[in-house]
Amino acid sequence: MAVLSRIPKTLTRTTTSSIKPISSYISRSFSSTTLNSETDLKVPSFLSRNSPPLRQEPKDRNVQWVFLGCPGVGKGTYASRLSSLLGIPHIATGDLVREELNSSGTLSSQLKEIVNQGKLVSDEIIISLLSKRLEAGEAKGESGFILDGFPRTIRQAEILEGVTDVDLVVNLKLREEALLAKCLGRRICSHCGGNYNIACIDIKGENGKPGIYMAPLPAPPQCVPNLIQRADDTEEVVKERLRIYNETSQPVEEFYRNRRKLLEFELPGGIPEAWPKLLVALNLDHKDKHIAAA
Ligand code: AMP
């Protein structure tokens, strides 16, 4: 894809199919954890191996990016747009959790309780769900990833860093006042999974801070009858999710800042303003604007 030639050297990949995707190593390693033995797990076994994990040079593989940011900031929106643009899987651990809690699996009711209180699921469960997702992707020939909502704790960050090199961590930021409204306005199409928003955010600038306008993101007519709200997008639960995020995110940001992988990106407004600027920040702004504008 032409767009990849303009990604900084460290972020490029080849498309050689014979090259083993690093995600296979991650998934094999992660698969040493299982959903049912949570209490037995202290440290995933691959972390205590003596030999260092196999790491591939960035030029030999697809990009491995992470999106951090508060609930409602738009991680899913931008990660999924980049996923389409670059042809790299977008893996949102929140989606994996929701799939599991909607299934008839043994963890379902336990997860429902945790998620509906706005709490974090244990590192073991998340790693196990991610492992399964990576393995399934690998079986389909996927490689590289844009992770959304993972890592959320230092332990998760250490585990990821222990098995592969993340190239870049994008830390999306948005004015606090907008976050609650964005979560409460979020609507999901229960058929296609599309993410829309009915909130119209118009915060006036004050004390030197610029104002911010974010237009609603309306669902296409075919999705309208199928729109649902996430059970954890209620005011009480969103406030708790924001509180927990603010409590746990700093060490994770620091972890990547110290490794010079953190790209801070303050959202200037809605998608029309933010998307082109994000592409510039990621060095993906180029002549193929029709692709980037999609
Ligand atoms: P999200 O869609 O990212 O807001 O995630 C929804 C919920 O899934 C969160 O509130 C957590 O309960 C759970 N969750 C998602 N990702 C993680 C993670 N990396 N660690 C722990 N819990 C998570």
GROMACS .gro file of C-alpha atoms and ligand atoms in nm:
model
  317
    1MET     CA    1   0.000   0.000   0.000
    2ALA     CA    2   0.137   0.338  -0.102
    3VAL     CA    3   0.060   0.487   0.233
    4LEU     CA    4   0.311   0.264   0.407
    5SER     CA    5   0.603   0.405   0.215
    6ARG     CA    6   0.549   0.731   0.398
    7ILE     CA    7   0.546   0.589   0.747
    8PRO     CA    8   0.873   0.665   0.927
    9LYS     CA    9   1.136   0.398   0.870
   10THR     CA   10   1.098   0.256   1.217
   11LEU     CA   11   0.728   0.204   1.158
   12THR     CA   12   0.741   0.037   0.817
   13ARG     CA   13   0.693  -0.330   0.742
   14THR     CA   14   0.735  -0.565   0.454
   15THR     CA   15   0.456  -0.771   0.314
   16THR     CA   16   0.668  -1.085   0.277
   17SER     CA   17   0.433  -1.362   0.372
   18SER     CA   18   0.711  -1.598   0.478
   19ILE     CA   19   0.801  -1.372   0.770
   20LYS     CA   20   0.654  -1.506   1.090
   21PRO     CA   21   0.432  -1.248   1.258
   22ILE     CA   22   0.545  -1.142   1.603
   23SER     CA   23   0.186  -1.182   1.715
   24SER     CA   24   0.231  -1.557   1.686
   25TYR     CA   25   0.492  -1.537   1.958
   26ILE     CA   26   0.265  -1.324   2.172
   27SER     CA   27  -0.031  -1.550   2.128
   28ARG     CA   28   0.167  -1.863   2.201
   29SER     CA   29   0.307  -1.700   2.509
   30PHE     CA   30  -0.024  -1.557   2.620
   31SER     CA   31  -0.196  -1.886   2.567
   32SER     CA   32  -0.016  -2.019   2.870
   33THR     CA   33  -0.285  -1.837   3.069
   34THR     CA   34  -0.634  -1.978   3.080
   35LEU     CA   35  -0.962  -1.824   3.181
   36ASN     CA   36  -1.040  -2.088   3.437
   37SER     CA   37  -0.717  -2.094   3.631
   38GLU     CA   38  -0.712  -1.726   3.717
   39THR     CA   39  -0.641  -1.777   4.083
   40ASP     CA   40  -0.342  -2.002   4.012
   41LEU     CA   41  -0.175  -1.744   3.793
   42LYS     CA   42   0.074  -1.509   3.943
   43VAL     CA   43   0.312  -1.440   3.657
   44PRO     CA   44   0.248  -1.581   3.311
   45SER     CA   45   0.499  -1.856   3.252
   46PHE     CA   46   0.654  -1.691   2.949
   47LEU     CA   47   0.773  -1.404   3.165
   48SER     CA   48   0.988  -1.631   3.372
   49ARG     CA   49   1.156  -1.796   3.073
   50ASN     CA   50   1.530  -1.750   3.063
   51SER     CA   51   1.559  -1.695   2.692
   52PRO     CA   52   1.449  -1.354   2.566
   53PRO     CA   53   1.145  -1.357   2.342
   54LEU     CA   54   1.179  -1.356   1.968
   55ARG     CA   55   1.160  -1.000   1.842
   56GLN     CA   56   1.136  -0.899   1.481
   57GLU     CA   57   1.274  -0.580   1.336
   58PRO     CA   58   0.997  -0.328   1.258
   59LYS     CA   59   1.092  -0.340   0.890
   60ASP     CA   60   1.015  -0.714   0.884
   61ARG     CA   61   0.664  -0.696   1.018
   62ASN     CA   62   0.343  -0.495   1.034
   63VAL     CA   63   0.311  -0.197   1.266
   64GLN     CA   64   0.242  -0.259   1.635
   65TRP     CA   65   0.068   0.042   1.779
   66VAL     CA   66  -0.123   0.108   2.099
   67PHE     CA   67  -0.396   0.363   2.162
   68LEU     CA   68  -0.432   0.499   2.514
   69GLY     CA   69  -0.690   0.746   2.637
   70CYS     CA   70  -0.986   0.805   2.867
   71PRO     CA   71  -1.319   0.632   2.812
   72GLY     CA   72  -1.506   0.827   2.545
   73VAL     CA   73  -1.199   0.995   2.397
   74GLY     CA   74  -1.239   0.819   2.063
   75LYS     CA   75  -0.973   0.547   2.073
   76GLY     CA   76  -1.202   0.306   1.890
   77THR     CA   77  -1.298   0.560   1.624
   78TYR     CA   78  -0.942   0.653   1.532
   79ALA     CA   79  -0.793   0.307   1.580
   80SER     CA   80  -1.054   0.154   1.350
   81ARG     CA   81  -0.999   0.424   1.085
   82LEU     CA   82  -0.625   0.358   1.094
   83SER     CA   83  -0.691  -0.013   1.083
   84SER     CA   84  -0.885   0.030   0.756
   85LEU     CA   85  -0.624   0.266   0.618
   86LEU     CA   86  -0.324   0.046   0.694
   87GLY     CA   87  -0.484  -0.297   0.673
   88ILE     CA   88  -0.377  -0.383   1.028
   89PRO     CA   89  -0.616  -0.548   1.276
   90HIS     CA   90  -0.779  -0.320   1.531
   91ILE     CA   91  -0.804  -0.512   1.857
   92ALA     CA   92  -1.010  -0.351   2.133
   93THR     CA   93  -0.995  -0.540   2.460
   94GLY     CA   94  -1.328  -0.381   2.560
   95ASP     CA   95  -1.488  -0.553   2.259
   96LEU     CA   96  -1.331  -0.885   2.362
   97VAL     CA   97  -1.471  -0.843   2.712
   98ARG     CA   98  -1.819  -0.758   2.579
   99GLU     CA   99  -1.813  -1.059   2.345
  100GLU     CA  100  -1.722  -1.284   2.635
  101LEU     CA  101  -1.987  -1.141   2.868
  102ASN     CA  102  -2.254  -1.181   2.600
  103SER     CA  103  -2.156  -1.544   2.549
  104SER     CA  104  -2.277  -1.836   2.756
  105GLY     CA  105  -1.926  -1.897   2.891
  106THR     CA  106  -1.854  -1.951   3.257
  107LEU     CA  107  -1.701  -1.605   3.294
  108SER     CA  108  -1.999  -1.422   3.154
  109SER     CA  109  -2.180  -1.325   3.475
  110GLN     CA  110  -1.854  -1.244   3.657
  111LEU     CA  111  -1.750  -1.011   3.375
  112LYS     CA  112  -2.091  -0.849   3.356
  113GLU     CA  113  -2.072  -0.752   3.720
  114ILE     CA  114  -1.722  -0.606   3.691
  115VAL     CA  115  -1.787  -0.416   3.368
  116ASN     CA  116  -2.123  -0.279   3.477
  117GLN     CA  117  -1.960  -0.132   3.786
  118GLY     CA  118  -1.697   0.039   3.571
  119LYS     CA  119  -1.415  -0.166   3.727
  120LEU     CA  120  -1.118  -0.320   3.547
  121VAL     CA  121  -1.116  -0.689   3.465
  122SER     CA  122  -0.818  -0.877   3.608
  123ASP     CA  123  -0.493  -0.876   3.410
  124GLU     CA  124  -0.511  -1.255   3.377
  125ILE     CA  125  -0.854  -1.254   3.216
  126ILE     CA  126  -0.764  -0.971   2.979
  127ILE     CA  127  -0.441  -1.139   2.874
  128SER     CA  128  -0.620  -1.464   2.817
  129LEU     CA  129  -0.888  -1.296   2.602
  130LEU     CA  130  -0.622  -1.108   2.406
  131SER     CA  131  -0.425  -1.425   2.359
  132LYS     CA  132  -0.726  -1.603   2.211
  133ARG     CA  133  -0.793  -1.310   1.979
  134LEU     CA  134  -0.433  -1.300   1.858
  135GLU     CA  135  -0.431  -1.672   1.796
  136ALA     CA  136  -0.753  -1.654   1.598
  137GLY     CA  137  -0.612  -1.363   1.397
  138GLU     CA  138  -0.289  -1.543   1.334
  139ALA     CA  139  -0.479  -1.844   1.203
  140LYS     CA  140  -0.638  -1.607   0.949
  141GLY     CA  141  -0.297  -1.469   0.850
  142GLU     CA  142  -0.317  -1.143   1.042
  143SER     CA  143  -0.003  -0.971   1.161
  144GLY     CA  144   0.067  -0.646   1.343
  145PHE     CA  145  -0.193  -0.476   1.559
  146ILE     CA  146  -0.351  -0.154   1.667
  147LEU     CA  147  -0.440  -0.220   2.029
  148ASP     CA  148  -0.717  -0.014   2.184
  149GLY     CA  149  -0.777  -0.022   2.559
  150PHE     CA  150  -0.472  -0.236   2.633
  151PRO     CA  151  -0.251  -0.202   2.830
  152ARG     CA  152  -0.441  -0.037   3.112
  153THR     CA  153  -0.213  -0.136   3.398
  154ILE     CA  154   0.161  -0.140   3.444
  155ARG     CA  155   0.157  -0.517   3.463
  156GLN     CA  156  -0.021  -0.541   3.128
  157ALA     CA  157   0.234  -0.297   2.980
  158GLU     CA  158   0.522  -0.500   3.118
  159ILE     CA  159   0.377  -0.823   2.981
  160LEU     CA  160   0.335  -0.672   2.637
  161GLU     CA  161   0.683  -0.521   2.643
  162GLY     CA  162   0.815  -0.856   2.760
  163VAL     CA  163   0.701  -1.033   2.446
  164THR     CA  164   0.715  -0.779   2.168
  165ASP     CA  165   0.827  -0.432   2.070
  166VAL     CA  166   0.544  -0.184   2.052
  167ASP     CA  167   0.647   0.078   1.794
  168LEU     CA  168   0.430   0.364   1.902
  169VAL     CA  169   0.181   0.452   2.175
  170VAL     CA  170  -0.070   0.722   2.086
  171ASN     CA  171  -0.214   0.893   2.392
  172LEU     CA  172  -0.539   1.059   2.287
  173LYS     CA  173  -0.651   1.349   2.503
  174LEU     CA  174  -0.972   1.545   2.518
  175ARG     CA  175  -1.112   1.809   2.752
  176GLU     CA  176  -1.261   1.638   3.058
  177GLU     CA  177  -1.596   1.817   3.009
  178ALA     CA  178  -1.646   1.645   2.673
  179LEU     CA  179  -1.573   1.289   2.786
  180LEU     CA  180  -1.887   1.224   2.990
  181ALA     CA  181  -2.112   1.369   2.719
  182LYS     CA  182  -1.939   1.157   2.455
  183CYS     CA  183  -1.990   0.835   2.653
  184LEU     CA  184  -2.354   0.916   2.726
  185GLY     CA  185  -2.415   1.000   2.359
  186ARG     CA  186  -2.250   0.686   2.224
  187ARG     CA  187  -2.472   0.450   2.024
  188ILE     CA  188  -2.366   0.117   1.878
  189CYS     CA  189  -2.524  -0.069   1.590
  190SER     CA  190  -2.603  -0.413   1.728
  191HIS     CA  191  -2.578  -0.559   1.375
  192CYS     CA  192  -2.258  -0.417   1.228
  193GLY     CA  193  -2.087  -0.293   1.548
  194GLY     CA  194  -2.063   0.062   1.406
  195ASN     CA  195  -1.998   0.335   1.660
  196TYR     CA  196  -2.203   0.657   1.645
  197ASN     CA  197  -2.274   0.951   1.870
  198ILE     CA  198  -2.578   1.170   1.926
  199ALA     CA  199  -2.397   1.421   2.149
  200CYS     CA  200  -2.330   1.768   2.014
  201ILE     CA  201  -2.040   1.908   2.210
  202ASP     CA  202  -1.984   2.282   2.204
  203ILE     CA  203  -1.753   2.402   2.478
  204LYS     CA  204  -1.666   2.769   2.473
  205GLY     CA  205  -1.303   2.870   2.506
  206GLU     CA  206  -1.202   3.027   2.837
  207ASN     CA  207  -0.888   3.123   3.031
  208GLY     CA  208  -0.670   3.081   2.725
  209LYS     CA  209  -0.812   2.737   2.647
  210PRO     CA  210  -0.960   2.711   2.298
  211GLY     CA  211  -1.324   2.612   2.260
  212ILE     CA  212  -1.409   2.274   2.120
  213TYR     CA  213  -1.689   2.172   1.888
  214MET     CA  214  -1.772   1.811   1.809
  215ALA     CA  215  -2.067   1.749   1.584
  216PRO     CA  216  -2.283   1.441   1.640
  217LEU     CA  217  -2.182   1.135   1.442
  218PRO     CA  218  -2.514   1.013   1.302
  219ALA     CA  219  -2.575   0.649   1.219
  220PRO     CA  220  -2.663   0.562   0.859
  221PRO     CA  221  -3.035   0.486   0.806
  222GLN     CA  222  -2.983   0.108   0.793
  223CYS     CA  223  -2.826   0.111   1.142
  224VAL     CA  224  -3.082   0.341   1.309
  225PRO     CA  225  -3.331   0.066   1.408
  226ASN     CA  226  -3.047  -0.137   1.563
  227LEU     CA  227  -2.883   0.128   1.780
  228ILE     CA  228  -2.811   0.032   2.138
  229GLN     CA  229  -2.635   0.194   2.433
  230ARG     CA  230  -2.358   0.013   2.617
  231ALA     CA  231  -2.470  -0.098   2.964
  232ASP     CA  232  -2.162   0.074   3.114
  233ASP     CA  233  -2.235   0.407   2.944
  234THR     CA  234  -2.456   0.536   3.225
  235GLU     CA  235  -2.356   0.853   3.409
  236GLU     CA  236  -2.266   0.676   3.732
  237VAL     CA  237  -2.059   0.405   3.565
  238VAL     CA  238  -1.884   0.644   3.324
  239LYS     CA  239  -1.779   0.863   3.619
  240GLU     CA  240  -1.635   0.556   3.790
  241ARG     CA  241  -1.455   0.449   3.469
  242LEU     CA  242  -1.307   0.796   3.434
  243ARG     CA  243  -1.199   0.794   3.799
  244ILE     CA  244  -1.028   0.456   3.759
  245TYR     CA  245  -0.867   0.563   3.433
  246ASN     CA  246  -0.723   0.876   3.592
  247GLU     CA  247  -0.594   0.667   3.881
  248THR     CA  248  -0.425   0.396   3.670
  249SER     CA  249  -0.318   0.567   3.348
  250GLN     CA  250  -0.026   0.778   3.468
  251PRO     CA  251   0.217   0.492   3.538
  252VAL     CA  252   0.133   0.336   3.201
  253GLU     CA  253   0.194   0.669   3.022
  254GLU     CA  254   0.518   0.710   3.217
  255PHE     CA  255   0.624   0.357   3.121
  256TYR     CA  256   0.603   0.442   2.751
  257ARG     CA  257   0.730   0.799   2.793
  258ASN     CA  258   1.048   0.660   2.948
  259ARG     CA  259   1.088   0.432   2.647
  260ARG     CA  260   1.031   0.727   2.410
  261LYS     CA  261   0.730   0.562   2.255
  262LEU     CA  262   0.457   0.798   2.372
  263LEU     CA  263   0.294   1.035   2.124
  264GLU     CA  264   0.062   1.280   2.300
  265PHE     CA  265  -0.224   1.388   2.077
  266GLU     CA  266  -0.476   1.647   2.196
  267LEU     CA  267  -0.796   1.616   1.997
  268PRO     CA  268  -0.874   1.958   1.850
  269GLY     CA  269  -1.241   1.878   1.784
  270GLY     CA  270  -1.445   1.616   1.602
  271ILE     CA  271  -1.333   1.380   1.328
  272PRO     CA  272  -1.313   1.642   1.049
  273GLU     CA  273  -1.058   1.846   1.246
  274ALA     CA  274  -0.881   1.565   1.430
  275TRP     CA  275  -0.835   1.300   1.159
  276PRO     CA  276  -0.613   1.501   0.922
  277LYS     CA  277  -0.405   1.626   1.216
  278LEU     CA  278  -0.365   1.275   1.351
  279LEU     CA  279  -0.244   1.158   1.010
  280VAL     CA  280   0.015   1.436   1.008
  281ALA     CA  281   0.126   1.344   1.360
  282LEU     CA  282   0.166   0.982   1.246
  283ASN     CA  283   0.346   1.089   0.929
  284LEU     CA  284   0.067   0.938   0.722
  285ASP     CA  285  -0.032   1.264   0.558
  286HIS     CA  286   0.050   1.233   0.191
  287LYS     CA  287  -0.070   1.261  -0.164
  288ASP     CA  288  -0.310   0.966  -0.135
  289LYS     CA  289  -0.547   1.198   0.046
  290HIS     CA  290  -0.850   1.017  -0.095
  291ILE     CA  291  -0.746   0.711   0.107
  292ALA     CA  292  -0.674   0.910   0.421
  293ALA     CA  293  -0.999   1.100   0.390
  294ALA     CA  294  -1.209   0.783   0.384
  295AMP     P1  295  -1.366  -0.018   2.698
  295AMP     O1  296  -1.457  -0.059   2.585
  295AMP     O2  297  -1.224  -0.006   2.656
  295AMP     O3  298  -1.419   0.104   2.769
  295AMP     O4  299  -1.370  -0.138   2.803
  295AMP     C1  300  -1.491  -0.178   2.864
  295AMP     C2  301  -1.459  -0.251   2.992
  295AMP     O5  302  -1.385  -0.370   2.963
  295AMP     C3  303  -1.373  -0.174   3.089
  295AMP     O6  304  -1.446  -0.083   3.169
  295AMP     C4  305  -1.312  -0.287   3.171
  295AMP     O7  306  -1.407  -0.341   3.262
  295AMP     C5  307  -1.288  -0.393   3.065
  295AMP     N1  308  -1.154  -0.380   3.005
  295AMP     C6  309  -1.123  -0.350   2.876
  295AMP     N2  310  -0.992  -0.349   2.855
  295AMP     C7  311  -0.935  -0.377   2.974
  295AMP     C8  312  -0.800  -0.391   3.019
  295AMP     N3  313  -0.696  -0.374   2.935
  295AMP     N4  314  -0.779  -0.423   3.149
  295AMP     C9  315  -0.882  -0.443   3.234
  295AMP     N5  316  -1.011  -0.431   3.199
  295AMP    C10  317  -1.038  -0.399   3.070
   0.00000   0.00000   0.00000
